[in-house]
mmCIF file of C-alpha atoms and ligand atoms in Angstrom:
data_model
loop_
_atom_site.group_PDB
_atom_site.id
_atom_site.type_symbol
_atom_site.label_atom_id
_atom_site.label_comp_id
_atom_site.label_asym_id
_atom_site.label_seq_id
_atom_site.Cartn_x
_atom_site.Cartn_y
_atom_site.Cartn_z
ATOM 1 C CA MET S 1 11.529 5.848 19.451
ATOM 2 C CA SER S 2 8.340 6.829 17.696
ATOM 3 C CA ASP S 3 7.727 9.836 19.974
ATOM 4 C CA ASN S 4 11.217 11.175 19.366
ATOM 5 C CA ARG S 5 11.097 10.639 15.634
ATOM 6 C CA LEU S 6 12.515 13.170 13.234
ATOM 7 C CA ILE S 7 10.347 14.222 10.296
ATOM 8 C CA TRP S 8 11.316 15.735 6.944
ATOM 9 C CA LEU S 9 9.162 18.824 6.341
ATOM 10 C CA ASN S 10 9.847 21.018 3.304
ATOM 11 C CA GLY S 11 13.558 20.264 3.338
ATOM 12 C CA ASN S 12 13.998 20.661 7.102
ATOM 13 C CA ILE S 13 14.557 17.809 9.533
ATOM 14 C CA VAL S 14 12.541 18.503 12.688
ATOM 15 C CA PRO S 15 11.302 16.615 15.789
ATOM 16 C CA VAL S 16 7.824 15.183 15.190
ATOM 17 C CA ASN S 17 6.233 17.605 17.679
ATOM 18 C CA GLU S 18 7.590 20.544 15.700
ATOM 19 C CA ALA S 19 6.460 19.168 12.325
ATOM 20 C CA THR S 20 3.239 21.183 12.296
ATOM 21 C CA ILE S 21 0.877 22.411 9.608
ATOM 22 C CA ASN S 22 -1.617 25.239 9.326
ATOM 23 C CA VAL S 23 -5.054 24.190 10.637
ATOM 24 C CA LEU S 24 -6.715 26.158 7.827
ATOM 25 C CA SER S 25 -4.754 24.504 5.007
ATOM 26 C CA PRO S 26 -6.724 22.521 2.389
ATOM 27 C CA THR S 27 -4.916 19.344 3.495
ATOM 28 C CA SER S 28 -6.238 19.858 7.015
ATOM 29 C CA GLN S 29 -9.731 20.920 5.937
ATOM 30 C CA PHE S 30 -10.402 18.690 2.924
ATOM 31 C CA GLY S 31 -7.856 15.860 2.860
ATOM 32 C CA ALA S 32 -6.108 17.559 -0.079
ATOM 33 C CA ASN S 33 -2.971 15.450 0.025
ATOM 34 C CA VAL S 34 -1.515 12.605 -2.012
ATOM 35 C CA PHE S 35 0.816 10.113 -0.446
ATOM 36 C CA GLU S 36 2.746 6.867 -0.587
ATOM 37 C CA GLY S 37 3.379 4.207 2.044
ATOM 38 C CA ILE S 38 6.851 2.774 1.399
ATOM 39 C CA ARG S 39 8.566 -0.142 3.171
ATOM 40 C CA CYS S 40 12.254 -0.540 4.006
ATOM 41 C CA TYR S 41 13.636 -3.854 5.292
ATOM 42 C CA TRP S 42 16.724 -4.192 7.487
ATOM 43 C CA ASP S 43 19.393 -6.736 6.513
ATOM 44 C CA GLU S 44 21.303 -7.698 9.652
ATOM 45 C CA GLU S 45 24.045 -9.562 7.766
ATOM 46 C CA GLU S 46 24.751 -6.738 5.382
ATOM 47 C CA GLN S 47 24.009 -4.051 8.012
ATOM 48 C CA GLN S 48 21.928 -2.388 5.329
ATOM 49 C CA LEU S 49 18.398 -1.011 5.051
ATOM 50 C CA TYR S 50 16.735 -1.604 1.667
ATOM 51 C CA SER S 51 13.713 0.335 0.446
ATOM 52 C CA PHE S 52 11.393 -1.546 -1.913
ATOM 53 C CA LYS S 53 10.321 -0.284 -5.365
ATOM 54 C CA LEU S 54 11.037 3.400 -4.715
ATOM 55 C CA GLU S 55 10.826 4.326 -8.411
ATOM 56 C CA GLU S 56 7.376 2.729 -8.698
ATOM 57 C CA HIS S 57 6.133 4.577 -5.604
ATOM 58 C CA TYR S 58 7.390 7.918 -6.920
ATOM 59 C CA LYS S 59 5.906 7.307 -10.348
ATOM 60 C CA ARG S 60 2.535 6.681 -8.697
ATOM 61 C CA LEU S 61 2.953 9.704 -6.407
ATOM 62 C CA LYS S 62 3.617 11.915 -9.424
ATOM 63 C CA ASN S 63 0.615 10.401 -11.210
ATOM 64 C CA SER S 64 -1.533 11.163 -8.158
ATOM 65 C CA MET S 65 -0.232 14.760 -8.172
ATOM 66 C CA LYS S 66 -1.041 15.078 -11.886
ATOM 67 C CA MET S 67 -4.584 13.677 -11.545
ATOM 68 C CA PHE S 68 -5.122 15.885 -8.492
ATOM 69 C CA ARG S 69 -3.894 18.868 -10.531
ATOM 70 C CA MET S 70 -0.947 19.673 -8.303
ATOM 71 C CA GLU S 71 2.085 21.455 -9.668
ATOM 72 C CA ASP S 72 4.832 18.928 -10.574
ATOM 73 C CA LYS S 73 7.169 20.323 -7.949
ATOM 74 C CA TYR S 74 9.568 17.493 -7.085
ATOM 75 C CA THR S 75 11.843 15.380 -9.255
ATOM 76 C CA ILE S 76 12.133 11.646 -8.557
ATOM 77 C CA ASP S 77 15.676 12.298 -7.282
ATOM 78 C CA GLU S 78 14.411 14.943 -4.836
ATOM 79 C CA LEU S 79 11.661 12.629 -3.610
ATOM 80 C CA LYS S 80 14.216 9.856 -3.112
ATOM 81 C CA LYS S 81 16.802 12.087 -1.440
ATOM 82 C CA GLY S 82 14.245 13.333 1.079
ATOM 83 C CA LEU S 83 13.398 9.758 2.087
ATOM 84 C CA ILE S 84 17.044 8.724 2.378
ATOM 85 C CA ASP S 85 17.934 11.866 4.378
ATOM 86 C CA ILE S 86 15.161 11.387 6.943
ATOM 87 C CA VAL S 87 15.816 7.672 7.407
ATOM 88 C CA LEU S 88 19.526 8.410 7.906
ATOM 89 C CA ALA S 89 18.705 11.227 10.358
ATOM 90 C CA ASN S 90 16.700 8.745 12.448
ATOM 91 C CA ASN S 91 19.426 6.091 12.088
ATOM 92 C CA TYR S 92 16.926 3.242 11.716
ATOM 93 C CA ARG S 93 18.491 -0.222 11.853
ATOM 94 C CA GLU S 94 15.227 -2.190 11.707
ATOM 95 C CA ASP S 95 12.260 -2.674 9.354
ATOM 96 C CA ILE S 96 10.352 0.566 8.824
ATOM 97 C CA ALA S 97 7.392 2.048 6.960
ATOM 98 C CA VAL S 98 7.660 5.532 5.494
ATOM 99 C CA ARG S 99 4.736 7.857 4.817
ATOM 100 C CA GLN S 100 5.614 10.407 2.123
ATOM 101 C CA THR S 101 2.883 13.003 1.664
ATOM 102 C CA VAL S 102 2.583 15.925 -0.759
ATOM 103 C CA PHE S 103 -0.120 18.338 0.347
ATOM 104 C CA ILE S 104 -1.871 21.623 -0.360
ATOM 105 C CA ASP S 105 -0.634 24.055 2.230
ATOM 106 C CA GLY S 106 -1.551 27.697 2.817
ATOM 107 C CA PHE S 107 -4.923 29.362 3.405
ATOM 108 C CA GLY S 108 -6.803 28.329 0.263
ATOM 109 C CA SER S 109 -9.905 26.243 -0.359
ATOM 110 C CA TRP S 110 -10.643 22.754 -1.654
ATOM 111 C CA MET S 111 -9.907 24.030 -5.168
ATOM 112 C CA SER S 112 -6.488 25.552 -4.463
ATOM 113 C CA LYS S 113 -3.584 24.199 -6.486
ATOM 114 C CA GLY S 114 -0.940 25.283 -4.004
ATOM 115 C CA PRO S 115 1.250 26.136 -2.281
ATOM 116 C CA ILE S 116 2.556 22.583 -2.314
ATOM 117 C CA SER S 117 4.396 21.175 0.706
ATOM 118 C CA MET S 118 5.775 17.737 1.557
ATOM 119 C CA PHE S 119 6.519 15.737 4.680
ATOM 120 C CA ILE S 120 8.273 12.398 5.013
ATOM 121 C CA ALA S 121 7.633 10.391 8.170
ATOM 122 C CA PRO S 122 9.318 7.041 8.904
ATOM 123 C CA ILE S 123 8.187 4.690 11.679
ATOM 124 C CA ALA S 124 9.392 1.279 12.899
ATOM 125 C CA LYS S 125 7.254 -1.561 11.493
ATOM 126 C CA SER S 126 8.391 -5.161 11.516
ATOM 127 C CA ARG S 127 7.739 -7.634 8.722
ATOM 128 C CA SER S 128 4.917 -10.180 8.998
ATOM 129 C CA ASP S 129 5.349 -13.872 9.780
ATOM 130 C CA ILE S 130 2.587 -15.888 8.144
ATOM 131 C CA GLU S 131 3.235 -18.886 10.423
ATOM 132 C CA LYS S 132 2.131 -16.765 13.385
ATOM 133 C CA LYS S 133 -0.974 -15.487 11.627
ATOM 134 C CA THR S 134 -4.504 -16.731 11.339
ATOM 135 C CA GLY S 135 -6.698 -15.762 8.436
ATOM 136 C CA MET S 136 -8.883 -12.656 8.634
ATOM 137 C CA LYS S 137 -12.652 -12.776 8.827
ATOM 138 C CA CYS S 138 -14.007 -10.343 6.245
ATOM 139 C CA CYS S 139 -17.454 -9.161 5.229
ATOM 140 C CA ILE S 140 -18.588 -7.770 1.914
ATOM 141 C CA SER S 141 -19.132 -4.147 2.798
ATOM 142 C CA SER S 142 -22.488 -2.466 2.472
ATOM 143 C CA TRP S 143 -20.442 0.544 1.288
ATOM 144 C CA GLU S 144 -19.681 0.710 -2.430
ATOM 145 C CA ARG S 145 -16.068 1.359 -3.487
ATOM 146 C CA ILE S 146 -15.501 4.824 -4.947
ATOM 147 C CA SER S 147 -15.222 4.813 -8.734
ATOM 148 C CA ASP S 148 -13.340 6.656 -11.463
ATOM 149 C CA ARG S 149 -16.514 8.712 -12.122
ATOM 150 C CA ASN S 150 -16.615 10.222 -8.654
ATOM 151 C CA LEU S 151 -13.418 9.872 -6.570
ATOM 152 C CA SER S 152 -10.914 7.882 -8.582
ATOM 153 C CA PRO S 153 -9.373 5.040 -6.558
ATOM 154 C CA LYS S 154 -6.291 5.512 -8.766
ATOM 155 C CA VAL S 155 -5.510 8.809 -7.019
ATOM 156 C CA LYS S 156 -3.908 7.995 -3.681
ATOM 157 C CA VAL S 157 -5.486 11.045 -2.072
ATOM 158 C CA GLY S 158 -6.185 11.336 1.650
ATOM 159 C CA ALA S 159 -9.864 12.111 1.070
ATOM 160 C CA ASN S 160 -10.390 8.694 -0.615
ATOM 161 C CA TYR S 161 -9.796 7.014 2.718
ATOM 162 C CA ILE S 162 -13.170 8.167 4.028
ATOM 163 C CA ASN S 163 -14.620 5.394 1.844
ATOM 164 C CA SER S 164 -12.131 2.921 3.350
ATOM 165 C CA ARG S 165 -12.926 4.216 6.826
ATOM 166 C CA MET S 166 -16.679 3.683 6.456
ATOM 167 C CA ALA S 167 -16.121 0.097 5.296
ATOM 168 C CA GLN S 168 -13.555 -0.756 7.972
ATOM 169 C CA MET S 169 -15.572 0.806 10.828
ATOM 170 C CA GLU S 170 -18.681 -1.087 9.784
ATOM 171 C CA ALA S 171 -16.717 -4.347 9.561
ATOM 172 C CA LEU S 172 -15.174 -3.933 13.017
ATOM 173 C CA GLU S 173 -18.487 -2.937 14.609
ATOM 174 C CA ASN S 174 -20.059 -6.094 13.191
ATOM 175 C CA GLY S 175 -17.312 -8.347 14.561
ATOM 176 C CA TYR S 176 -15.207 -8.824 11.395
ATOM 177 C CA ASP S 177 -11.495 -8.104 10.994
ATOM 178 C CA SER S 178 -11.858 -6.216 7.732
ATOM 179 C CA ALA S 179 -14.023 -5.555 4.696
ATOM 180 C CA ILE S 180 -13.995 -6.281 0.972
ATOM 181 C CA LEU S 181 -15.768 -3.704 -1.183
ATOM 182 C CA LEU S 182 -17.828 -4.182 -4.331
ATOM 183 C CA ASN S 183 -17.503 -1.614 -7.103
ATOM 184 C CA ASN S 184 -20.334 0.234 -8.831
ATOM 185 C CA GLN S 185 -20.755 -2.745 -11.178
ATOM 186 C CA GLY S 186 -21.352 -5.029 -8.203
ATOM 187 C CA LYS S 187 -18.033 -6.852 -8.751
ATOM 188 C CA ILE S 188 -15.235 -7.351 -6.218
ATOM 189 C CA SER S 189 -12.856 -4.375 -6.065
ATOM 190 C CA GLU S 190 -10.469 -4.381 -3.081
ATOM 191 C CA GLY S 191 -10.037 -4.075 0.677
ATOM 192 C CA PRO S 192 -10.003 -0.716 2.522
ATOM 193 C CA GLY S 193 -6.201 -0.489 2.114
ATOM 194 C CA SER S 194 -5.210 -3.533 0.106
ATOM 195 C CA CYS S 195 -5.802 -5.423 -3.156
ATOM 196 C CA LEU S 196 -7.372 -8.853 -3.417
ATOM 197 C CA PHE S 197 -6.458 -12.186 -4.965
ATOM 198 C CA ILE S 198 -8.325 -15.491 -4.983
ATOM 199 C CA VAL S 199 -7.098 -18.969 -5.914
ATOM 200 C CA ARG S 200 -9.313 -21.297 -7.940
ATOM 201 C CA ASP S 201 -7.998 -24.642 -9.167
ATOM 202 C CA GLY S 202 -4.387 -23.559 -8.733
ATOM 203 C CA LYS S 203 -4.864 -20.324 -10.700
ATOM 204 C CA LEU S 204 -4.459 -16.877 -9.227
ATOM 205 C CA ILE S 205 -7.279 -14.457 -10.060
ATOM 206 C CA THR S 206 -7.379 -10.728 -9.286
ATOM 207 C CA PRO S 207 -9.691 -7.899 -10.410
ATOM 208 C CA PRO S 208 -8.338 -5.738 -13.269
ATOM 209 C CA VAL S 209 -7.046 -2.188 -12.658
ATOM 210 C CA THR S 210 -10.367 -0.916 -14.053
ATOM 211 C CA ALA S 211 -12.356 -2.596 -11.220
ATOM 212 C CA SER S 212 -12.147 0.490 -8.929
ATOM 213 C CA ILE S 213 -8.847 -0.396 -7.299
ATOM 214 C CA LEU S 214 -5.644 1.415 -6.480
ATOM 215 C CA GLU S 215 -2.901 0.460 -8.936
ATOM 216 C CA SER S 216 -1.124 -1.453 -6.208
ATOM 217 C CA ILE S 217 2.610 -2.011 -6.290
ATOM 218 C CA THR S 218 2.295 -5.200 -4.226
ATOM 219 C CA ARG S 219 -0.327 -6.533 -6.648
ATOM 220 C CA ASP S 220 2.052 -5.936 -9.590
ATOM 221 C CA THR S 221 4.888 -7.604 -7.664
ATOM 222 C CA ILE S 222 2.789 -10.680 -6.873
ATOM 223 C CA ILE S 223 1.617 -10.999 -10.484
ATOM 224 C CA GLU S 224 5.220 -10.909 -11.725
ATOM 225 C CA LEU S 225 6.526 -13.318 -9.065
ATOM 226 C CA ALA S 226 3.670 -15.777 -9.586
ATOM 227 C CA LYS S 227 4.274 -15.906 -13.342
ATOM 228 C CA ASN S 228 8.078 -15.863 -13.375
ATOM 229 C CA GLU S 229 9.163 -17.481 -10.122
ATOM 230 C CA MET S 230 6.303 -19.792 -9.210
ATOM 231 C CA GLU S 231 4.842 -20.805 -12.566
ATOM 232 C CA ILE S 232 1.349 -20.000 -11.387
ATOM 233 C CA GLU S 233 -1.107 -18.795 -14.008
ATOM 234 C CA VAL S 234 -2.458 -15.308 -13.219
ATOM 235 C CA ILE S 235 -5.799 -14.108 -14.565
ATOM 236 C CA GLU S 236 -6.927 -10.486 -14.294
ATOM 237 C CA ARG S 237 -10.722 -10.524 -14.597
ATOM 238 C CA GLU S 238 -13.885 -9.476 -12.811
ATOM 239 C CA ILE S 239 -14.673 -11.486 -9.676
ATOM 240 C CA ASP S 240 -18.199 -12.157 -8.404
ATOM 241 C CA ARG S 241 -19.002 -11.986 -4.695
ATOM 242 C CA THR S 242 -20.058 -15.632 -4.556
ATOM 243 C CA GLU S 243 -16.705 -16.772 -5.984
ATOM 244 C CA LEU S 244 -15.237 -15.787 -2.615
ATOM 245 C CA TYR S 245 -17.501 -18.384 -0.975
ATOM 246 C CA ILE S 246 -16.383 -21.269 -3.199
ATOM 247 C CA CYS S 247 -12.760 -20.512 -4.063
ATOM 248 C CA ASP S 248 -9.780 -22.331 -2.519
ATOM 249 C CA GLU S 249 -7.915 -19.331 -1.074
ATOM 250 C CA VAL S 250 -8.387 -15.581 -0.610
ATOM 251 C CA PHE S 251 -5.752 -13.053 0.404
ATOM 252 C CA LEU S 252 -5.328 -9.299 0.573
ATOM 253 C CA CYS S 253 -2.038 -7.542 -0.159
ATOM 254 C CA GLY S 254 -0.368 -4.165 0.177
ATOM 255 C CA SER S 255 2.923 -2.532 1.148
ATOM 256 C CA ALA S 256 1.828 -2.231 4.784
ATOM 257 C CA MET S 257 -0.036 -5.540 5.085
ATOM 258 C CA GLU S 258 2.313 -7.556 2.818
ATOM 259 C CA ILE S 259 0.189 -10.718 2.356
ATOM 260 C CA GLY S 260 -2.867 -11.158 4.590
ATOM 261 C CA ALA S 261 -4.801 -14.421 4.310
ATOM 262 C CA VAL S 262 -8.608 -14.295 4.491
ATOM 263 C CA SER S 263 -10.183 -17.403 6.038
ATOM 264 C CA ASN S 264 -13.824 -16.401 6.174
ATOM 265 C CA VAL S 265 -16.048 -14.207 3.986
ATOM 266 C CA ASP S 266 -19.551 -13.232 5.164
ATOM 267 C CA GLY S 267 -19.403 -16.038 7.736
ATOM 268 C CA ILE S 268 -18.598 -18.645 5.079
ATOM 269 C CA VAL S 269 -15.328 -20.499 5.675
ATOM 270 C CA VAL S 270 -12.836 -20.322 2.786
ATOM 271 C CA SER S 271 -11.878 -23.922 1.982
ATOM 272 C CA ASN S 272 -11.021 -25.542 5.369
ATOM 273 C CA GLY S 273 -10.292 -22.234 7.123
ATOM 274 C CA GLU S 274 -6.510 -22.767 7.164
ATOM 275 C CA ILE S 275 -4.086 -20.495 5.332
ATOM 276 C CA GLY S 276 -3.734 -22.077 1.877
ATOM 277 C CA SER S 277 -0.530 -23.427 0.347
ATOM 278 C CA ILE S 278 -0.421 -20.912 -2.526
ATOM 279 C CA THR S 279 -0.981 -17.979 -0.145
ATOM 280 C CA LYS S 280 1.897 -19.271 2.026
ATOM 281 C CA LYS S 281 4.161 -19.749 -0.970
ATOM 282 C CA ILE S 282 3.374 -16.253 -2.264
ATOM 283 C CA HIS S 283 4.042 -14.779 1.165
ATOM 284 C CA GLU S 284 7.378 -16.598 1.353
ATOM 285 C CA THR S 285 8.423 -15.542 -2.161
ATOM 286 C CA TYR S 286 7.271 -11.967 -1.583
ATOM 287 C CA MET S 287 9.234 -11.673 1.679
ATOM 288 C CA LYS S 288 12.348 -13.122 0.011
ATOM 289 C CA THR S 289 11.960 -10.575 -2.775
ATOM 290 C CA VAL S 290 11.530 -7.486 -0.594
ATOM 291 C CA THR S 291 14.464 -8.524 1.602
ATOM 292 C CA GLY S 292 16.803 -9.080 -1.355
ATOM 293 C CA LYS S 293 17.031 -12.857 -1.098
ATOM 294 C CA LEU S 294 15.993 -13.413 -4.720
ATOM 295 C CA GLY S 295 18.891 -12.245 -6.881
ATOM 296 C CA ASN S 296 16.788 -11.441 -9.968
ATOM 297 C CA TYR S 297 14.786 -8.867 -8.086
ATOM 298 C CA ARG S 298 17.484 -6.935 -6.240
ATOM 299 C CA LYS S 299 16.906 -4.303 -8.941
ATOM 300 C CA TRP S 300 13.766 -3.370 -6.977
ATOM 301 C CA LEU S 301 15.773 -2.489 -3.836
ATOM 302 C CA THR S 302 17.528 0.775 -3.018
ATOM 303 C CA PRO S 303 20.139 0.735 -0.237
ATOM 304 C CA ILE S 304 19.781 3.593 2.255
ATOM 305 C CA TYR S 305 23.196 3.446 3.912
ATOM 306 C CA VAL S 306 25.803 4.226 1.248
HETATM 307 N N1 PMP N 401 -5.654 -0.388 -2.197
HETATM 308 C C1 PMP N 401 -5.737 0.636 -1.340
HETATM 309 C C2 PMP N 401 -7.030 1.354 -1.191
HETATM 310 C C3 PMP N 401 -4.620 1.000 -0.572
HETATM 311 O O1 PMP N 401 -4.680 2.017 0.283
HETATM 312 C C4 PMP N 401 -3.416 0.271 -0.713
HETATM 313 C C5 PMP N 401 -2.219 0.623 0.120
HETATM 314 N N2 PMP N 401 -1.439 1.622 -0.487
HETATM 315 C C6 PMP N 401 -3.385 -0.778 -1.636
HETATM 316 C C7 PMP N 401 -4.527 -1.085 -2.356
HETATM 317 C C8 PMP N 401 -2.123 -1.546 -1.871
HETATM 318 O O2 PMP N 401 -1.225 -0.743 -2.584
HETATM 319 P P1 PMP N 401 0.332 -0.992 -2.516
HETATM 320 O O3 PMP N 401 0.528 -2.416 -2.834
HETATM 321 O O4 PMP N 401 0.910 -0.114 -3.578
HETATM 322 O O5 PMP N 401 0.768 -0.647 -1.143
#
């Protein structure tokens, strides 16, 4: 299926091999693009595909465009319609991930403001099953997370992922599954493509949005679910590196990853090395939420087939 996918490109629906861009465009040369990674979950009973937190993704996409000084070209309704149209054109009846990217097209330079183009690319991606997973082994990266004074982590711009790439490549080459980056204050920030939580004495702790992190939609969802559905206290505060060695649980989260347990940091086993009970409970509650099984949160879902 993935090779025959249809892609939305500037209002046209085209086979993936025909969805091409100019090699000289600033997106191609300098990573001048902002994007979102959006999940949609298939409901077999209802024969319906539900996208999760579309409004929040488009709000962040527009914020990225504003910070990146792109013209505010698309309305939320246009952004949403493009996604729905391309998913319908592909007739997906399974879990998918959608990449929606607004980019600087044309023949300009790294400082061009336009012309602005957009593509929307869905791909099949099934949901995670925590029972089948083992925790990841992570290292603290020798690479520092980008900061708001150089490349803001709040802008979800393609070029930011060079920082993620350096950290992830180093981690893999050294035998780890992934990396956790420190910010320019030496405090924990996030993973290469995910936010981080730890559990200490039954409390959930996560770095604040000013700790050089992306303002993650999954992080916000987990904070709300923990407080309102699970009666777990959530604390947003700086986290020291060594707290990862002595805490009870560590997990990473993101739209693509969902919840990913971390069982080892820098070669030090987290608790007994098993996936912790709070991480499991959060995974379960999160998956129920994104698949519409928690009535209170169906407001976060948008049906695709109407
Ligand atoms: N941090 C980074 C650097 C990311 O790329 C992502 C994935 N978009 C996240 C955190 C998680 O963000 P979200 O929960 O909105 O997917």
